[in-house]
């Protein structure tokens, strides 16, 4: 871990990627301030025993609340920020884009302003060591054709959905605060994450849990859309490495070198479930149904992570096949986390609120 005193603020630390990052940082001995507003996708259960660790501090704060964000910085005086809090589901952004602009753009603005004010109060060594890692997505780069080179650090922005447009706006703000105000910002972009504790609106957990209850498995269009997949712990490794070794003003792209068509991912899940939990009615693939495509559905995402590999010494440790098998196995076994998500109990019990 990085040397030095002070806390690390992680926004969105009760979400899928954020909770994996918090678990890692706390296990490494960092003093972590977990800032999350606990929307539907925020789940303190994802932290496990980490939630009660003495070096974990939870703050239920909405990053669109500028006063609350300022208070967190003044109270904890962090040495670093890892900003993951975001609305991130494309379908939801199509149905209701306002929340995406508020959280992803306005919320990021409030964080940058609070970080800038805090940075100005640090001594020379503290200012030199401080980092603001802004975590983004490959979707800001638009869509690739099958024969187009992968996204790289010089790829122009071309967002296609309200979600990706709001993330692109937040990226531009983060870079502007670096160049205008000299805030030591690092921007990262990643491909599709997967692994345990992912909220079941995303493709992989949705397919697993739907299949296990015998429900239809809807696949957009003909299933030919391609995504580059990265196991969540490999992404977390990248974020920690960017925090430790990244250069202010730098951009680092993390991908799993695992491009797959959506239909092949779904069929792969079905095949693993056929081994782990065979169904009397026949193969799980019989449940697949092709449905009307999503508006503006990007065809392909793929990341060239060679710059991150060379500059940071980072590389993914999990193959897609191994990571997918581990993920399917996690969701398929008796699982209190899944049951509490299904029942909605996770939304209040840990906070002493009736549900």
XYZ file of C-alpha atoms in Angstrom:
355
model
C 0.000 0.000 0.000
C 0.923 3.653 -0.283
C 3.052 5.096 2.487
C 1.806 8.010 4.547
C -0.836 8.964 7.073
C -4.507 9.680 6.579
C -7.548 7.869 5.297
C -8.543 6.738 1.826
C -12.041 7.786 0.796
C -13.833 5.284 -1.438
C -17.087 6.533 -2.930
C -19.594 3.883 -3.914
C -17.936 1.506 -1.494
C -21.101 -0.546 -0.930
C -21.508 -1.237 -4.647
C -20.159 -4.173 -6.598
C -16.693 -2.920 -7.566
C -16.504 -0.513 -4.640
C -17.109 -3.210 -2.022
C -14.432 -5.419 -3.586
C -12.039 -2.462 -3.415
C -12.953 -1.677 0.195
C -12.443 -5.298 1.231
C -9.010 -5.257 -0.407
C -7.880 -1.936 1.085
C -9.070 -2.780 4.594
C -7.346 -6.180 4.417
C -4.165 -4.376 3.351
C -4.359 -2.237 6.498
C -5.520 1.071 5.003
C -7.868 3.312 6.972
C -10.893 3.432 4.663
C -13.807 5.869 4.652
C -16.626 4.216 2.729
C -18.975 6.846 1.277
C -22.208 5.468 -0.184
C -25.806 6.690 -0.329
C -27.131 3.102 -0.368
C -29.319 3.288 -3.437
C -30.882 0.026 -4.618
C -27.459 -1.276 -5.763
C -25.620 -0.352 -2.555
C -25.413 -3.307 -0.191
C -23.475 -3.338 3.067
C -23.781 -7.131 3.089
C -21.206 -7.149 0.285
C -18.587 -6.012 2.784
C -18.938 -9.078 5.007
C -16.756 -8.899 8.125
C -14.994 -5.855 6.668
C -18.005 -3.723 7.648
C -17.059 -4.106 11.324
C -13.290 -3.736 10.943
C -11.772 -0.941 13.063
C -10.136 0.608 9.989
C -13.434 0.793 8.071
C -15.654 3.847 8.525
C -19.019 4.013 6.781
C -20.612 7.332 5.881
C -24.087 7.269 4.357
C -23.629 10.299 2.122
C -25.077 11.188 -1.265
C -22.330 12.797 -3.348
C -24.891 15.216 -4.796
C -25.047 16.778 -1.296
C -22.156 19.253 -1.438
C -22.278 20.089 2.288
C -22.143 16.427 3.309
C -19.248 15.754 0.945
C -17.350 18.748 2.342
C -17.932 17.474 5.884
C -16.399 14.076 5.029
C -13.204 15.728 3.764
C -12.975 18.023 6.785
C -13.576 15.188 9.250
C -11.262 12.546 7.792
C -8.655 14.640 5.934
C -7.920 11.862 3.416
C -4.663 11.257 1.607
C -6.468 9.809 -1.396
C -9.874 9.442 -3.007
C -11.036 6.544 -5.174
C -14.245 7.736 -6.806
C -16.495 4.873 -7.932
C -19.942 6.170 -6.954
C -22.098 6.223 -10.075
C -25.379 5.278 -11.616
C -24.245 2.617 -14.068
C -27.068 0.642 -15.683
C -27.663 1.585 -19.330
C -31.307 0.469 -19.410
C -32.089 2.583 -16.343
C -30.350 5.576 -17.947
C -32.632 5.284 -20.964
C -35.728 5.218 -18.757
C -34.573 7.988 -16.402
C -31.467 9.968 -17.422
C -31.856 12.727 -14.810
C -30.476 10.623 -11.952
C -27.415 9.769 -14.041
C -26.583 13.408 -14.711
C -27.111 14.307 -11.059
C -24.951 11.532 -9.581
C -22.333 11.088 -12.280
C -21.802 14.728 -13.267
C -23.012 16.926 -10.401
C -21.836 14.474 -7.753
C -18.392 14.293 -9.320
C -18.262 18.097 -9.410
C -18.948 18.264 -5.667
C -16.237 15.698 -4.947
C -13.689 17.522 -7.084
C -14.473 20.820 -5.410
C -14.217 19.330 -1.933
C -10.974 17.565 -2.864
C -9.568 20.787 -4.300
C -10.345 22.719 -1.101
C -8.894 19.923 1.027
C -5.770 19.652 -1.137
C -5.075 23.358 -0.625
C -4.948 22.860 3.174
C -2.248 20.159 3.029
C 1.425 20.805 3.568
C 3.812 20.437 0.654
C 4.434 16.725 1.238
C 0.720 16.051 1.648
C -0.142 17.853 -1.574
C 2.528 15.904 -3.450
C 1.254 12.563 -2.128
C -2.484 13.208 -2.539
C -4.320 11.387 -5.347
C -7.854 11.553 -6.735
C -8.527 8.388 -8.770
C -11.593 8.844 -10.961
C -12.992 5.471 -12.044
C -14.793 5.374 -15.386
C -15.921 2.987 -18.110
C -14.961 1.967 -21.630
C -18.440 2.980 -22.799
C -17.343 6.629 -23.015
C -15.411 5.694 -26.176
C -18.501 4.613 -28.098
C -18.866 1.491 -30.192
C -16.428 -0.618 -32.206
C -16.958 -2.725 -35.283
C -15.680 -6.289 -35.352
C -12.526 -5.309 -37.269
C -11.790 -2.044 -35.428
C -8.778 -1.665 -33.126
C -9.478 -1.771 -29.407
C -9.949 1.326 -27.242
C -6.683 2.891 -26.062
C -5.646 6.010 -24.145
C -5.843 8.125 -27.314
C -9.285 6.968 -28.452
C -11.657 9.940 -28.936
C -14.758 10.063 -26.758
C -18.020 9.107 -28.470
C -20.632 8.208 -25.820
C -23.877 6.738 -27.138
C -26.191 6.345 -24.112
C -27.298 8.684 -21.309
C -25.151 6.584 -18.958
C -21.973 6.815 -21.018
C -22.587 10.503 -21.772
C -22.835 11.258 -18.047
C -19.636 9.301 -17.359
C -17.870 11.113 -20.208
C -18.900 14.408 -18.654
C -17.477 13.352 -15.295
C -14.199 12.297 -16.949
C -13.865 15.695 -18.586
C -14.499 17.446 -15.273
C -11.861 15.331 -13.533
C -9.247 16.141 -16.178
C -10.194 19.830 -16.147
C -9.670 20.007 -12.370
C -6.223 18.516 -12.884
C -5.190 20.899 -15.639
C -6.836 24.060 -14.281
C -6.447 23.614 -10.525
C -3.528 21.152 -10.448
C -5.523 18.621 -8.460
C -3.581 15.325 -8.786
C -6.218 13.392 -10.719
C -5.807 9.960 -12.307
C -8.516 8.644 -14.648
C -9.133 4.925 -15.205
C -11.455 3.223 -17.662
C -12.389 -0.435 -17.471
C -14.245 -3.065 -19.446
C -17.271 -5.028 -18.171
C -16.709 -6.325 -14.640
C -18.096 -9.585 -13.305
C -17.741 -11.700 -10.176
C -19.456 -12.375 -6.819
C -21.661 -9.722 -5.180
C -22.766 -8.098 -8.455
C -26.322 -6.774 -8.331
C -28.531 -9.077 -10.422
C -29.618 -6.505 -12.997
C -26.333 -7.015 -14.872
C -26.004 -9.711 -17.522
C -24.032 -12.463 -15.804
C -25.781 -12.588 -12.400
C -29.147 -11.977 -14.069
C -28.701 -14.975 -16.346
C -27.439 -17.224 -13.542
C -30.253 -16.434 -11.128
C -32.965 -16.447 -13.796
C -31.788 -19.828 -15.063
C -31.769 -21.329 -11.575
C -35.430 -20.470 -11.095
C -36.350 -21.728 -14.555
C -37.168 -18.313 -15.990
C -36.599 -17.271 -19.591
C -33.157 -15.855 -20.415
C -33.698 -12.749 -22.574
C -30.865 -11.856 -24.973
C -30.963 -8.554 -26.856
C -31.141 -8.779 -30.661
C -29.277 -11.800 -31.998
C -26.758 -11.822 -29.140
C -23.861 -10.768 -31.368
C -22.903 -7.715 -29.292
C -19.357 -8.111 -27.976
C -18.008 -7.126 -24.573
C -14.530 -7.365 -23.066
C -14.825 -8.906 -19.591
C -12.600 -8.393 -16.541
C -12.892 -10.233 -13.220
C -13.643 -7.710 -10.477
C -10.575 -8.542 -8.369
C -8.331 -7.897 -11.390
C -9.906 -4.467 -11.794
C -9.369 -3.806 -8.075
C -5.706 -4.760 -8.504
C -5.519 -2.171 -11.272
C -7.097 0.569 -9.172
C -4.775 -0.056 -6.227
C -1.789 -0.067 -8.586
C -2.940 3.181 -10.227
C -3.244 4.740 -6.767
C 0.252 3.605 -5.815
C 2.143 4.082 -9.089
C -0.002 6.199 -11.405
C 1.078 9.652 -12.550
C -1.187 12.665 -11.902
C -2.902 13.558 -15.151
C -2.478 9.981 -16.395
C -5.107 7.690 -17.877
C -5.024 3.917 -17.448
C -7.284 1.387 -19.175
C -7.998 -1.987 -17.559
C -9.384 -4.849 -19.629
C -9.421 -8.605 -19.318
C -8.464 -9.463 -22.912
C -11.657 -11.523 -22.922
C -13.921 -10.424 -25.752
C -17.060 -12.515 -25.933
C -20.372 -12.250 -27.765
C -23.261 -11.891 -25.336
C -24.872 -15.070 -26.611
C -21.652 -17.001 -25.996
C -21.486 -15.705 -22.422
C -25.075 -16.801 -21.823
C -24.464 -20.213 -23.356
C -21.292 -20.583 -21.287
C -23.253 -19.903 -18.101
C -25.864 -22.459 -19.157
C -23.201 -25.057 -19.808
C -21.637 -24.579 -16.368
C -25.053 -24.780 -14.705
C -25.769 -27.996 -16.601
C -22.781 -29.460 -14.740
C -23.403 -27.905 -11.336
C -27.205 -27.943 -11.097
C -28.704 -30.056 -13.916
C -32.425 -29.553 -14.443
C -34.920 -32.324 -15.134
C -36.569 -30.291 -17.886
C -33.452 -30.275 -20.075
C -30.449 -27.999 -20.769
C -30.544 -24.450 -19.428
C -29.884 -23.162 -22.954
C -33.474 -24.113 -23.771
C -34.497 -21.080 -21.695
C -32.751 -18.578 -24.009
C -35.065 -16.153 -25.790
C -34.000 -13.422 -28.225
C -35.790 -10.141 -27.525
C -36.103 -6.743 -29.159
C -32.778 -4.926 -29.086
C -32.067 -2.028 -26.735
C -32.208 1.473 -28.311
C -28.751 2.563 -29.494
C -27.163 -0.708 -28.380
C -23.371 -0.436 -28.887
C -22.007 -3.330 -30.908
C -18.589 -3.935 -29.369
C -16.348 -2.756 -26.548
C -12.736 -3.862 -26.229
C -9.819 -2.414 -24.283
C -6.134 -2.323 -25.145
C -4.585 -2.369 -21.671
C -0.966 -2.420 -22.867
C -0.270 1.062 -21.485
C -1.443 0.072 -17.977
C 0.594 -3.116 -18.185
C 3.754 -1.275 -19.164
C 3.369 1.838 -16.994
C 1.996 0.184 -13.849
C 3.238 -3.394 -14.096
C -0.360 -4.577 -13.866
C -1.921 -7.607 -15.558
C -5.170 -9.550 -15.006
C -4.717 -12.797 -13.086
C -7.988 -14.533 -13.987
C -8.898 -16.058 -17.328
C -12.497 -15.500 -18.360
C -13.330 -19.202 -18.281
C -11.965 -19.636 -14.756
C -13.554 -16.417 -13.508
C -16.928 -17.278 -15.010
C -16.906 -20.762 -13.473
C -16.062 -19.295 -10.054
C -18.785 -16.681 -10.421
C -21.473 -19.155 -11.486
C -20.472 -21.430 -8.618
C -20.768 -18.576 -6.118
C -24.290 -17.634 -7.208
C -25.426 -21.247 -7.607
C -24.669 -22.439 -4.095
C -26.892 -21.622 -1.074
C -26.202 -17.957 -0.594
C -27.512 -15.608 2.093
C -26.406 -12.550 0.084
C -28.560 -13.571 -2.875
C -31.568 -14.364 -0.690
C -31.364 -11.000 1.085
C -31.143 -9.195 -2.258
C -34.147 -11.110 -3.571
C -36.210 -10.357 -0.461
C -35.083 -6.732 -0.210
C -33.909 -7.271 3.382
C -30.451 -5.901 2.537
C -31.893 -2.411 2.101
C -32.549 -1.668 5.738
C -31.627 -4.255 8.319
C -27.936 -3.372 8.659
C -28.907 0.254 9.307
C -31.531 -0.604 11.906
C -34.394 0.267 9.548
C -37.429 -1.954 9.154
C -37.944 -3.413 5.690
